[in-house]
Amino acid sequence: MQFLKSLYIHNTFFRYIAVLAGCFMLSFWIPVLYPTAWILTLLLLGLFLFDIYLLYTHSKGLVANRVLPKKLSNSDPNPICIVFESFYPFKTYISLIDELPQQFQKRDFEYRTSLFRNEKKEFEYTVRPVERGEYVFGNLNVYASSALKIIKRRFVFQKNQMVPVYPSIIQMQQYDFLAISNNLTQIGLKKIRRIGHTQEFEQIKEYVAGDDIRTVNWKATAKQNQLMINQFQDEKSQPIYSIIDTGRVMKMPFNGLKLLDYAINATLAFSNVALKKNDKTGMVSFSKKIETFVPAVQKLTHLNTILEKLYNITTEYTDSDFGLLYAHVKRKVTHRSLLLLYTNFEHISALKRQLPYLMGMAKKHVLVVIFFENTELEELISADAEDLQTIYHKTIAEKFSLDKRLMQKELQRYGIQTILTKPEELTINTINKYLEIKSRGLL
């Protein structure tokens, strides 16, 4: 039974059959071809049996191994490596079919190559998940055939390998490197002009061109007989919370990824940068109830706690309770903190319903409300109107776009910091706002 399950007919075999059928058909008019056709039939049968012998006399003809990372990174290209080696004493033709997780909805995966005896090859492909959760890879099917290409023998390896998909670890590592090297401006983060300085003294150093002359230390200057200045640094150990709205407004998809996942990826990358800047980071997720609360801590190992909490966040088809969020923040976040609220408002009336709670949080904390541009509407607005229906659509789209800008102005009127951003630029703009607030000493 195992033999029959692994035995497959090669496509070339059917071409041989077509040639034989043609010989038998022609023998009706050319009788001399009839015995030749039978000889070719017997020859094909012999080659068929000989091909079975070649492929099945070696119990370990092929070995293949799928190398999966411990975690896949959501919304990023993740490399998957397959290593295979042939032990057949002849050149082997390989057809490889990997059964990808059902989330990818891809059923046409195939890779073809050839191997000589004891030759080892690697094949790498990438997958881009757009949902968090468990992804199960099915069978790794390898079909081997000889130069005769009459039959194929199937080898099956590594059935049902599971790998979890976490928030964008690759994106986090990218910003991590830039934070360590102080090169965050290289990724489009604008340089922030410092207004004054914070009160945390770092050191006294020699004056160089461009330093603020208001920070000259005259006592040190007199002792050293050259200009010396006081150098200050951003205050450390300040509590920062990422607050994620998991209500229905965050279910909207852009480029295959929900707004919630954009917020989760940004939270992970931002938390890592803030920890590297020696601030305390925590997080809250809420909809009808407070689903997750992680107090702000300064340890680098705290990032693993945040990562695990982000992995399990899901959206709900309900309206979020901002009153509950306000009460929770008032009760649990007792020190002045930076609150980054990831949410979305489609209508200015929706904002006005939640404005009293936002103003309440902004009285004690530095609140930054982060919501999203509808990039599809921007594309519609920029398109040319060629008929009456398109004019209607452009008018409505422009109204929605105007509402977004009015909401931003309304929040700023009450002293609430805002970020109106495209989903794909969320992480960059969030880190930029964080650096701006730090540099201006607003926290």
mmCIF file of N, CA, C and O in Angstrom, residues 28 32 37 111 132 151 159 185 187-188 214 256 258 289 318 341 390 393 412:
data_model
loop_
_atom_site.group_PDB
_atom_site.id
_atom_site.type_symbol
_atom_site.label_atom_id
_atom_site.label_comp_id
_atom_site.label_asym_id
_atom_site.label_seq_id
_atom_site.Cartn_x
_atom_site.Cartn_y
_atom_site.Cartn_z
ATOM 1 N N PHE A 28 -2.976 0.614 -39.405
ATOM 2 C CA PHE A 28 -4.187 0.255 -40.149
ATOM 3 C C PHE A 28 -3.977 0.472 -41.646
ATOM 4 O O PHE A 28 -4.507 -0.273 -42.472
ATOM 5 N N VAL A 32 3.057 -2.851 -41.904
ATOM 6 C CA VAL A 32 4.388 -3.181 -41.409
ATOM 7 C C VAL A 32 4.677 -2.526 -40.058
ATOM 8 O O VAL A 32 5.547 -2.978 -39.310
ATOM 9 N N ALA A 37 4.951 -1.561 -33.498
ATOM 10 C CA ALA A 37 4.222 -0.931 -32.404
ATOM 11 C C ALA A 37 4.199 -1.828 -31.176
ATOM 12 O O ALA A 37 4.354 -1.368 -30.042
ATOM 13 N N TYR A 111 8.644 23.765 -7.322
ATOM 14 C CA TYR A 111 10.029 24.110 -7.651
ATOM 15 C C TYR A 111 10.679 22.881 -8.270
ATOM 16 O O TYR A 111 10.553 21.762 -7.749
ATOM 17 N N ARG A 132 -1.923 37.570 12.444
ATOM 18 C CA ARG A 132 -1.201 36.900 13.519
ATOM 19 C C ARG A 132 -1.884 35.572 13.857
ATOM 20 O O ARG A 132 -3.046 35.370 13.530
ATOM 21 N N ILE A 151 8.214 7.161 -14.411
ATOM 22 C CA ILE A 151 7.468 7.243 -13.149
ATOM 23 C C ILE A 151 8.149 8.252 -12.237
ATOM 24 O O ILE A 151 9.287 8.672 -12.470
ATOM 25 N N LYS A 159 5.562 16.640 8.122
ATOM 26 C CA LYS A 159 4.129 16.918 8.048
ATOM 27 C C LYS A 159 3.690 17.767 9.235
ATOM 28 O O LYS A 159 4.090 17.544 10.369
ATOM 29 N N THR A 185 17.092 59.565 12.004
ATOM 30 C CA THR A 185 16.739 60.527 10.964
ATOM 31 C C THR A 185 16.932 59.962 9.577
ATOM 32 O O THR A 185 16.408 60.485 8.602
ATOM 33 N N ILE A 187 15.674 57.345 8.308
ATOM 34 C CA ILE A 187 14.485 56.680 7.780
ATOM 35 C C ILE A 187 13.338 57.664 7.582
ATOM 36 O O ILE A 187 12.186 57.274 7.534
ATOM 37 N N GLY A 188 13.674 58.958 7.512
ATOM 38 C CA GLY A 188 12.643 59.942 7.235
ATOM 39 C C GLY A 188 12.156 60.678 8.451
ATOM 40 O O GLY A 188 11.234 61.470 8.378
ATOM 41 N N ARG A 214 24.126 79.844 25.570
ATOM 42 C CA ARG A 214 23.420 80.063 26.838
ATOM 43 C C ARG A 214 23.759 79.010 27.877
ATOM 44 O O ARG A 214 23.435 79.160 29.055
ATOM 45 N N GLY A 256 -4.095 44.563 2.609
ATOM 46 C CA GLY A 256 -4.177 43.223 3.176
ATOM 47 C C GLY A 256 -4.006 43.162 4.670
ATOM 48 O O GLY A 256 -4.172 42.098 5.277
ATOM 49 N N LYS A 258 -4.985 44.710 8.569
ATOM 50 C CA LYS A 258 -5.958 45.520 9.309
ATOM 51 C C LYS A 258 -5.252 46.679 10.016
ATOM 52 O O LYS A 258 -4.070 46.602 10.352
ATOM 53 N N LYS A 289 -14.286 46.448 27.010
ATOM 54 C CA LYS A 289 -13.645 46.255 28.308
ATOM 55 C C LYS A 289 -12.146 46.460 28.140
ATOM 56 O O LYS A 289 -11.631 46.514 27.018
ATOM 57 N N THR A 318 -17.495 45.815 17.855
ATOM 58 C CA THR A 318 -18.259 46.645 18.781
ATOM 59 C C THR A 318 -17.637 48.029 18.835
ATOM 60 O O THR A 318 -16.483 48.224 18.462
ATOM 61 N N LEU A 341 -2.447 56.973 21.798
ATOM 62 C CA LEU A 341 -3.725 56.302 21.577
ATOM 63 C C LEU A 341 -3.911 56.011 20.097
ATOM 64 O O LEU A 341 -4.074 56.925 19.283
ATOM 65 N N THR A 390 -18.613 59.968 -11.193
ATOM 66 C CA THR A 390 -17.281 60.167 -10.624
ATOM 67 C C THR A 390 -17.215 61.481 -9.848
ATOM 68 O O THR A 390 -16.542 61.575 -8.808
ATOM 69 N N HIS A 393 -18.702 60.850 -6.491
ATOM 70 C CA HIS A 393 -17.770 60.091 -5.659
ATOM 71 C C HIS A 393 -16.633 60.980 -5.151
ATOM 72 O O HIS A 393 -16.239 60.897 -3.974
ATOM 73 N N GLN A 412 -6.282 69.546 18.342
ATOM 74 C CA GLN A 412 -5.199 70.481 18.655
ATOM 75 C C GLN A 412 -5.724 71.730 19.357
ATOM 76 O O GLN A 412 -5.012 72.340 20.161
#
